[in-house]
Amino acid sequence: MQENFKFYGTELQGQQELTPRWKRCTLATDGALGEAVGQDWVKKYFSPEKKENMDKLVTALEAALHQDIEQLPWMSDDTKKKALEKLALIRNKIGYPEHWRDYSTLVVKRDDLLGNMARATVFEDRRNLDKLGKPVDETEWVMTPPTVNAYYMQGFNDINFPAGILQPPFYDFSKDPAVNFGGIGVVIGHEMTHGFDDQGSKYDGHGNVVEWQTPADRKAFTERTDCEVKEYGSFETVPGVKLNGQLTLGENTADNGGLRLAYLALMNTLGKEAAPPEIDGYTPSQRFFLAFGQVWCENVREQSARNSALVDPHSPGRWRTNGAVQNFDEFGKAFNCKKGAPMYPENSCRVW
Ligand SMILES: [Zn+2]
């Protein structure tokens, strides 16, 4: 345990102390019995009302992506039709699975941690082997309900939001729409955009690897993604270490698309639903960008940042925020920046 921590924790991540035992135990239990403990967690923290409100946000983001595709200047009408077909087929999975995993054959003993972990591993292997020769279960989740994360799966063409991320600071229905669109709204837009990034765009709406863009559209798409590769490849994470624009391309495309789509969805919503014109002196647009920036507040050690730059397909929080806003003129306008300022540049990149 100590040697493992010395290498993976301290050497690679700069971690000074081993994570407290209760956190490691909670994580292990979530990994082994996620959909059992997740049921109680959801009862406590994710009400049907919250789920209903989240459905509305997802619908607003779908409408925004529909609008965005229709208005794209670089895509032909034929390809737009295909993109809209794919969008209509995206399956939305919110909070927790439709049916829960059955753990009744897994033996758990109070005084046998090692045995519990071994039996849980065998249980999971069997569960996966049992899928052989059977139809794919498209209702399956690969994250547990309390997880603070979200994902898109190309082969399933689904977006998944565990109840864990449907909490503050991402999502809080006591707050005004600007804050929720800037938080979870951007995450929803991010996952949807994954269906249309450099990887996702190789799959059709049924999850099959099919080229649905015309050669000319694919070329125009790649010119736009190349712009992001260059842009993000110029960002420095720690002195002397730049991001890998190719490695982070899909995530950066999703970040940029997500921000743009959530903003569009907010503007559409403000047309129908009233939001306070100002709160603490901030307009709805400003509150949207503040909420977005707050999601990515983080503090990392240098070793961790160096390691992430080599292996993590996500850009660090600072560039997830600054990269996306400098590509989106509405940010500069919201804060009355002068055209040409660092966050409101003359030239920027845009894919979706
Ligand atoms: Zn992503």
XYZ file of C-alpha atoms and ligand atoms in Angstrom:
353
model
C 0.000 0.000 0.000
C 2.745 2.489 1.011
C 4.920 1.667 -2.032
C 1.917 1.903 -4.328
C 1.049 5.316 -2.894
C 4.682 6.493 -3.097
C 4.740 5.890 -6.858
C 1.163 6.501 -8.064
C 0.298 9.151 -5.485
C 3.468 11.093 -4.683
C 5.709 10.469 -7.697
C 3.088 10.834 -10.436
C 0.606 13.225 -8.814
C 2.539 15.105 -6.136
C 0.068 13.843 -3.519
C 1.463 14.466 -0.013
C -0.787 12.237 2.050
C -2.718 9.066 1.506
C -6.457 9.728 1.000
C -8.285 9.241 4.357
C -9.465 5.681 4.979
C -13.183 6.578 4.962
C -12.856 8.027 1.467
C -11.000 5.001 0.148
C -13.628 2.714 1.711
C -16.500 4.733 0.256
C -14.885 4.644 -3.175
C -14.314 0.886 -2.981
C -17.933 0.286 -1.913
C -19.221 2.503 -4.706
C -17.067 0.550 -7.167
C -18.246 -2.850 -5.938
C -21.903 -2.148 -5.098
C -22.599 1.147 -6.868
C -26.155 0.404 -7.936
C -27.069 -0.932 -4.479
C -25.815 2.000 -2.405
C -26.816 4.316 -5.258
C -30.502 3.480 -4.713
C -30.482 4.908 -1.198
C -28.377 7.847 -2.276
C -30.811 8.769 -5.030
C -33.780 8.555 -2.627
C -32.081 11.091 -0.409
C -30.561 13.498 -2.935
C -32.399 13.237 -6.234
C -36.137 13.878 -6.069
C -38.533 13.188 -8.992
C -39.009 16.951 -9.184
C -35.288 17.464 -9.814
C -35.399 14.811 -12.526
C -38.342 16.537 -14.177
C -36.534 19.885 -14.177
C -33.441 18.240 -15.613
C -35.569 16.789 -18.453
C -36.596 20.336 -19.313
C -32.977 21.519 -19.433
C -32.015 18.623 -21.719
C -34.943 19.439 -24.038
C -33.792 23.087 -24.150
C -30.259 21.991 -25.085
C -31.560 19.623 -27.777
C -33.525 22.495 -29.298
C -30.393 24.682 -29.209
C -28.278 22.052 -31.003
C -31.035 21.656 -33.591
C -30.978 25.396 -34.186
C -27.165 25.465 -34.244
C -26.940 22.698 -36.873
C -29.520 24.411 -39.058
C -27.569 27.675 -38.929
C -24.032 26.249 -39.403
C -22.327 28.217 -42.168
C -19.913 25.467 -43.294
C -22.177 22.406 -43.601
C -24.213 21.353 -46.646
C -27.951 20.746 -46.358
C -27.531 17.010 -47.016
C -25.116 16.618 -44.118
C -27.246 18.825 -41.889
C -30.118 16.418 -42.436
C -27.922 13.516 -41.307
C -26.697 15.463 -38.279
C -30.278 16.238 -37.258
C -31.198 12.558 -37.622
C -28.362 11.651 -35.295
C -29.403 14.325 -32.801
C -32.989 13.004 -32.768
C -31.693 9.502 -31.932
C -29.621 10.546 -28.880
C -30.947 8.698 -25.837
C -31.082 10.726 -22.613
C -30.256 8.947 -19.375
C -30.763 11.070 -16.310
C -29.939 10.376 -12.659
C -29.990 6.573 -12.382
C -30.738 3.431 -14.426
C -34.263 2.303 -15.349
C -33.692 -1.018 -13.604
C -31.151 -1.741 -10.930
C -28.417 -4.360 -11.042
C -29.199 -7.485 -8.971
C -26.476 -8.185 -6.395
C -28.340 -10.990 -4.585
C -25.735 -13.633 -5.543
C -22.817 -11.572 -4.202
C -21.823 -12.592 -0.666
C -20.787 -9.640 1.536
C -19.279 -10.345 4.980
C -18.786 -7.658 7.584
C -15.348 -8.908 8.718
C -13.829 -9.908 5.381
C -12.715 -6.924 3.296
C -10.283 -8.864 1.097
C -12.844 -11.605 0.448
C -15.526 -9.010 -0.331
C -13.278 -7.299 -2.883
C -12.304 -10.623 -4.491
C -15.949 -11.775 -4.692
C -17.030 -8.392 -6.110
C -14.374 -8.673 -8.839
C -15.524 -12.183 -9.788
C -19.168 -11.008 -9.711
C -18.397 -8.169 -12.122
C -16.407 -10.436 -14.472
C -19.312 -12.927 -14.572
C -21.812 -10.148 -15.179
C -19.811 -9.051 -18.220
C -19.233 -12.597 -19.515
C -22.983 -13.259 -19.239
C -23.580 -10.626 -21.907
C -21.932 -12.813 -24.568
C -24.337 -13.814 -27.330
C -27.166 -11.691 -25.927
C -28.610 -8.438 -27.298
C -26.918 -5.261 -26.062
C -28.644 -3.765 -23.021
C -28.875 -0.110 -24.001
C -30.243 0.870 -20.606
C -26.952 -0.063 -18.912
C -24.858 2.630 -17.195
C -21.075 2.672 -16.836
C -21.086 5.188 -13.975
C -22.758 4.773 -10.590
C -25.544 7.176 -9.452
C -23.478 9.205 -6.914
C -20.665 9.881 -9.438
C -19.859 13.545 -10.075
C -19.301 13.145 -13.814
C -21.189 12.618 -17.082
C -20.493 10.809 -20.361
C -21.440 10.211 -23.980
C -21.008 6.756 -25.547
C -20.478 6.624 -29.296
C -21.720 3.044 -29.721
C -24.921 3.793 -27.755
C -25.397 7.404 -28.918
C -26.535 8.260 -25.399
C -25.834 11.047 -22.923
C -25.642 10.059 -19.264
C -25.882 12.270 -16.189
C -25.538 10.438 -12.858
C -27.451 12.055 -9.978
C -24.066 12.923 -8.405
C -23.436 15.718 -10.912
C -27.013 16.976 -10.644
C -26.128 18.865 -7.455
C -24.558 22.283 -6.718
C -22.414 23.834 -8.121
C -23.581 22.244 -11.387
C -27.305 22.180 -10.771
C -29.481 23.919 -8.187
C -33.086 24.678 -8.964
C -33.343 27.253 -6.220
C -30.993 29.341 -8.418
C -32.007 31.320 -11.492
C -31.824 29.801 -15.017
C -28.601 31.653 -15.922
C -26.690 29.789 -13.208
C -28.081 26.373 -14.155
C -27.460 26.836 -17.863
C -23.886 27.979 -17.093
C -23.350 24.900 -14.899
C -25.168 21.707 -15.863
C -26.438 23.278 -19.122
C -22.881 23.473 -20.440
C -22.279 19.868 -19.309
C -25.373 18.697 -21.225
C -24.219 20.607 -24.313
C -20.730 19.149 -23.861
C -21.984 15.545 -23.858
C -24.247 16.176 -26.869
C -21.364 17.761 -28.804
C -19.287 14.596 -28.191
C -21.631 12.918 -30.672
C -20.254 15.343 -33.261
C -16.575 15.740 -32.307
C -13.560 14.247 -34.144
C -14.419 10.755 -32.808
C -18.198 10.904 -32.344
C -18.755 12.222 -35.856
C -17.471 8.890 -37.228
C -20.586 7.136 -35.849
C -24.199 7.432 -36.963
C -27.226 7.791 -34.690
C -27.483 4.007 -34.213
C -23.914 3.772 -32.941
C -22.470 2.283 -36.144
C -19.204 3.486 -37.686
C -20.568 5.236 -40.777
C -19.345 8.346 -42.609
C -22.415 10.595 -42.816
C -20.628 13.787 -43.840
C -19.927 14.498 -47.538
C -16.184 14.684 -48.391
C -16.417 18.474 -48.678
C -18.128 18.764 -45.283
C -15.590 16.442 -43.681
C -12.840 18.664 -45.073
C -14.497 21.808 -43.720
C -14.985 20.067 -40.359
C -11.303 19.078 -40.187
C -10.162 22.606 -41.052
C -12.150 23.797 -38.052
C -10.896 21.109 -35.685
C -7.311 21.838 -36.847
C -7.823 25.415 -35.647
C -8.587 24.079 -32.149
C -5.630 21.661 -32.269
C -3.301 24.602 -32.893
C -5.006 26.917 -30.427
C -5.046 24.525 -27.465
C -1.557 23.270 -28.375
C -0.309 26.786 -27.624
C -1.706 26.823 -24.045
C 0.835 26.263 -21.282
C -0.237 24.229 -18.252
C 2.946 24.562 -16.157
C 6.052 26.512 -17.236
C 7.570 24.748 -20.238
C 4.711 22.259 -20.724
C 2.125 22.899 -23.412
C -1.129 21.026 -23.907
C -1.386 18.363 -26.615
C -3.977 19.871 -28.983
C -4.628 16.558 -30.741
C -5.066 14.508 -27.554
C -7.509 17.053 -26.087
C -9.338 17.851 -29.340
C -12.569 15.925 -28.693
C -12.963 17.354 -25.193
C -12.125 20.881 -26.336
C -14.662 20.644 -29.166
C -17.244 19.447 -26.643
C -16.363 22.284 -24.223
C -16.703 24.921 -26.931
C -19.911 23.459 -28.329
C -21.350 22.979 -24.845
C -20.780 26.594 -23.853
C -22.261 27.937 -27.083
C -25.302 25.644 -26.972
C -26.061 26.308 -23.313
C -25.888 30.060 -23.919
C -28.244 29.751 -26.876
C -30.607 27.619 -24.772
C -30.506 30.212 -21.989
C -31.333 33.023 -24.411
C -34.274 30.989 -25.779
C -35.471 30.286 -22.223
C -35.193 33.915 -21.143
C -37.604 34.724 -23.932
C -40.229 32.579 -22.202
C -39.244 32.519 -18.524
C -38.448 35.571 -16.493
C -35.042 35.816 -14.838
C -33.994 38.713 -12.607
C -32.309 41.326 -14.826
C -29.565 41.735 -12.253
C -28.443 39.800 -9.174
C -25.598 41.288 -7.097
C -24.972 43.625 -10.019
C -24.561 40.830 -12.597
C -26.675 40.429 -15.734
C -28.023 36.998 -16.757
C -25.197 36.629 -19.347
C -22.574 37.490 -16.745
C -24.112 35.063 -14.233
C -24.050 32.363 -16.910
C -20.292 32.798 -17.511
C -19.544 33.098 -13.782
C -21.348 29.818 -13.102
C -19.401 28.202 -15.949
C -16.064 29.443 -14.585
C -16.873 28.319 -11.045
C -17.420 24.747 -12.192
C -13.763 24.579 -13.241
C -12.129 26.104 -10.137
C -9.399 23.666 -9.163
C -6.083 23.419 -7.404
C -3.531 20.911 -8.678
C 0.076 20.101 -7.910
C 2.715 20.534 -10.577
C 3.399 16.782 -10.915
C -0.294 16.156 -11.458
C -0.496 18.901 -14.097
C 2.552 17.499 -15.927
C 1.105 13.997 -15.842
C -2.311 15.177 -17.079
C -0.743 17.090 -19.984
C 0.638 13.779 -21.270
C -2.284 11.435 -20.690
C -5.545 13.295 -19.989
C -7.822 13.956 -22.989
C -9.336 16.848 -20.957
C -7.613 20.219 -20.810
C -6.963 21.561 -17.287
C -9.754 23.648 -15.718
C -8.070 26.960 -16.513
C -8.032 26.224 -20.252
C -11.406 24.520 -20.287
C -12.686 27.904 -19.149
C -10.428 30.417 -20.917
C -10.162 28.423 -24.153
C -13.924 28.149 -24.505
C -14.735 31.772 -23.642
C -12.047 33.250 -25.889
C -13.701 31.394 -28.777
C -17.129 32.761 -27.936
C -17.755 36.448 -28.633
C -20.737 36.579 -26.271
C -18.310 36.440 -23.345
C -16.448 39.575 -24.435
C -19.746 41.330 -25.056
C -21.189 40.293 -21.678
C -18.268 41.878 -19.824
C -17.839 44.851 -22.191
C -14.334 43.829 -23.248
C -12.669 45.643 -26.134
C -12.394 43.641 -29.358
C -8.819 42.390 -29.487
C -8.593 41.798 -25.711
C -7.182 38.324 -24.773
C -10.631 36.928 -23.991
C -12.257 38.671 -26.954
C -9.765 38.125 -29.797
C -10.120 39.164 -33.427
C -9.772 35.562 -34.644
C -11.031 32.506 -32.868
C -11.900 28.867 -33.581
C -15.340 27.368 -34.001
C -16.474 23.880 -34.940
C -20.089 23.645 -33.707
Zn -16.173 15.056 -22.421
